[in-house]
Amino acid sequence: KAGVTQTPRYLIKTRGQQVTLSCSPISGHRSVSWYQQTPGQGLQFLFEYFSETQRNKGNFPGRFSGRQFSNSRSEMNVSTLELGDSALYLCASSSSVEETQYFGPGTRLLVL
Amino acid sequence: DQQVKQNSPSLSVQEGRISILNCDYTNSMFDYFLWYKKYPAEGPTFLISISSIKDKNEDGRFTVFLNKSAKHLSLHIVPSQPGDSAVYFCAASAHTGNQFYFGTGTSLTVIP
């Protein structure tokens, strides 16, 4: 079974731009969660989608948004990028959110 | 509000000895716990899990212990190998919730 894939793997943007990251979950998994990892901060939860519905959202500003499609693929969007948005963005999929989450390789975003 | 804490940012252990990584949590509703291992530039890899109905779970060289009264879990790696050098994250969730909470990670170095 193929694992979780994320595209692109690396991205460089400038302040004020917007960015869209993509995540394809493991086949059959309907829950997709997004996390931001910065040095010393661990993994900060962004949001979780299940069957195209956002069920939970972390403590991030409205500039961070996401969506999930009917095939369970998910995208997250960050608008009006700030320098502090530079991070590794990880998505994880599971059959349901209570079950073990399996992570993709992440997208490394650098905002200049 | 950090509901899952890993108070040791780093740990060094000699090859062949035991590595013990600790994790504390504050939310008594948490009933499912995971450990992940993460290499640089990769997504976290699931290692081992434990539910609150158990106090121990073993998988090869990895054993997780759960002390619910102390709200504490630990990961034991025996014997430690140089390839175990990575950052280890613990995570917790409540069955009624929609997200996992992650600690800030412990960087393990196994010295040959």
XYZ file of C-alpha atoms in Angstrom:
224
model
C 0.000 0.000 0.000
C 1.424 3.376 -0.939
C 2.125 5.759 1.901
C 1.056 9.330 2.413
C 2.404 11.635 -0.270
C 2.842 15.371 -0.081
C 3.624 17.834 -2.836
C 5.663 19.853 -3.298
C 8.479 18.741 -1.016
C 10.157 22.142 -0.940
C 8.844 25.603 -1.559
C 10.267 29.092 -1.396
C 7.896 32.039 -1.255
C 8.111 35.701 -0.342
C 6.131 37.560 2.283
C 2.616 38.418 1.243
C 2.280 35.582 -1.239
C -0.018 32.627 -0.789
C 0.755 28.937 -1.014
C -1.180 25.704 -1.497
C 0.132 22.372 -0.267
C -1.275 19.004 -1.254
C -1.614 15.714 0.587
C -2.727 12.323 -0.722
C -3.603 9.931 2.100
C -3.140 6.193 2.263
C -5.774 4.469 0.183
C -8.889 3.882 2.255
C -8.024 6.475 4.873
C -10.667 9.132 5.272
C -9.143 11.282 7.985
C -6.404 13.762 7.119
C -4.743 15.976 9.711
C -2.292 18.802 9.101
C 0.523 19.878 11.409
C 3.139 22.594 11.461
C 6.568 21.772 12.836
C 9.009 24.488 13.810
C 12.239 24.030 15.799
C 11.540 23.586 19.485
C 7.760 23.634 19.024
C 7.004 20.050 18.233
C 4.056 19.391 15.991
C 1.336 21.991 16.198
C -2.092 20.822 15.060
C -3.640 22.855 12.248
C -6.863 21.036 11.346
C -8.417 17.674 10.656
C -10.731 16.646 7.839
C -12.939 13.607 7.589
C -15.168 12.896 4.613
C -14.705 16.439 3.283
C -15.686 18.047 6.597
C -13.379 19.966 8.885
C -14.011 18.476 12.302
C -11.402 20.236 14.357
C -9.141 23.238 14.061
C -6.060 24.223 15.995
C -5.108 27.641 17.259
C -3.909 29.193 14.031
C -5.044 32.416 12.335
C -7.611 32.410 9.568
C -4.835 32.760 7.000
C -4.485 28.996 7.334
C -7.266 27.070 5.651
C -7.792 23.698 4.131
C -10.167 21.453 2.321
C -10.677 17.822 1.518
C -11.953 16.337 -1.699
C -14.249 13.386 -2.249
C -11.240 11.105 -2.913
C -9.875 12.124 0.543
C -7.008 14.132 -0.917
C -6.505 17.319 1.023
C -5.024 20.727 0.432
C -4.022 23.430 2.833
C -3.651 27.048 1.891
C -1.774 29.829 3.615
C -2.526 33.341 2.472
C -0.517 36.513 3.061
C 2.586 34.591 4.065
C 4.690 35.821 6.968
C 8.305 35.036 7.796
C 7.105 33.029 10.801
C 5.228 30.656 8.527
C 8.525 29.076 7.512
C 8.198 25.524 8.755
C 7.796 21.892 7.872
C 4.148 21.153 7.105
C 3.131 17.582 7.698
C -0.027 15.762 6.874
C -1.096 12.502 8.414
C -3.821 10.094 7.447
C -5.743 7.482 9.367
C -8.832 5.391 8.899
C -10.425 7.542 11.574
C -8.871 10.273 13.645
C -8.793 8.131 16.787
C -6.615 5.567 15.087
C -2.882 5.651 14.441
C -1.882 8.440 12.104
C 0.637 7.848 9.356
C 2.663 10.806 8.193
C 3.845 11.984 4.839
C 7.379 13.306 4.275
C 6.275 16.887 4.707
C 6.582 20.088 2.700
C 9.380 22.416 3.729
C 8.209 25.998 3.259
C 10.641 28.873 3.393
C 9.255 32.402 3.418
C 11.703 35.146 2.499
C -1.223 25.111 26.632
C 1.070 22.103 26.215
C -1.009 19.083 27.166
C 1.765 16.643 26.293
C 5.260 17.358 27.544
C 8.639 15.855 26.878
C 10.879 17.567 29.366
C 14.166 16.192 28.078
C 15.116 17.841 24.781
C 18.006 15.444 24.294
C 19.411 12.141 25.500
C 22.707 10.361 24.791
C 23.134 6.635 25.331
C 25.885 4.142 24.608
C 25.183 1.495 21.990
C 23.793 -1.662 23.571
C 22.439 0.110 26.639
C 18.838 1.005 27.409
C 17.305 4.262 26.213
C 14.399 5.596 28.252
C 12.363 8.450 26.835
C 9.727 10.066 29.004
C 6.466 11.834 28.329
C 3.934 13.467 30.667
C 0.405 14.551 29.932
C -2.151 16.657 31.726
C -5.493 15.669 30.229
C -7.055 12.726 32.072
C -9.350 12.139 29.073
C -6.433 10.925 26.950
C -6.814 7.217 26.330
C -4.590 6.448 23.355
C -0.883 7.135 23.137
C 1.637 6.849 20.347
C 5.369 7.140 19.886
C 6.899 8.353 16.650
C 10.465 8.507 15.440
C 11.610 11.246 13.120
C 14.733 11.618 11.049
C 15.668 15.041 9.646
C 13.828 16.007 6.452
C 11.396 13.100 6.842
C 7.930 12.742 8.288
C 7.474 11.001 11.651
C 7.340 7.216 11.507
C 4.947 5.370 13.783
C 6.748 3.166 16.319
C 4.392 1.827 18.924
C 1.092 2.618 20.598
C -0.718 1.858 23.821
C -4.298 2.283 24.904
C -5.312 3.211 28.419
C -6.647 -0.268 29.129
C -3.047 -1.527 29.162
C 0.001 -0.514 31.145
C 2.586 -2.040 28.840
C 3.002 -2.813 25.171
C 6.005 -4.436 23.602
C 7.218 -4.647 20.023
C 10.677 -6.077 19.538
C 13.237 -3.773 21.086
C 10.589 -1.153 21.898
C 8.389 -1.191 24.989
C 5.986 1.517 26.059
C 4.858 1.799 29.670
C 1.818 3.756 30.771
C 1.224 4.977 34.311
C -2.248 6.476 34.262
C -2.249 7.644 37.863
C 0.935 9.622 37.247
C -0.146 10.632 33.728
C 3.197 9.435 32.493
C 4.405 7.204 29.724
C 7.840 6.062 28.752
C 9.479 4.393 25.792
C 12.236 1.880 26.440
C 14.602 0.853 23.670
C 16.727 -2.176 24.447
C 19.389 -2.609 23.205
C 19.951 0.823 21.693
C 21.520 0.938 18.249
C 23.145 3.844 16.358
C 20.278 3.724 13.843
C 17.917 4.646 16.664
C 19.433 8.129 16.716
C 16.502 10.386 15.848
C 13.934 12.673 17.421
C 11.176 10.844 19.275
C 7.720 12.331 19.721
C 4.978 11.104 21.984
C 1.365 11.871 21.124
C -1.939 11.455 22.908
C -5.598 11.591 22.027
C -8.968 11.260 23.662
C -11.378 8.875 22.012
C -13.995 11.558 22.074
C -11.730 14.120 20.455
C -10.642 14.817 16.931
C -6.926 15.371 17.230
C -3.651 14.118 18.569
C -1.547 16.272 20.851
C 2.192 15.995 20.395
C 5.102 16.623 22.703
C 8.042 18.765 21.624
C 10.284 15.758 21.049
C 13.432 14.251 22.521
C 16.540 13.961 20.381
C 18.182 10.596 21.040
C 21.826 10.025 20.158
C 23.155 6.490 20.404
C 26.936 6.532 20.623
C 28.724 3.597 18.934
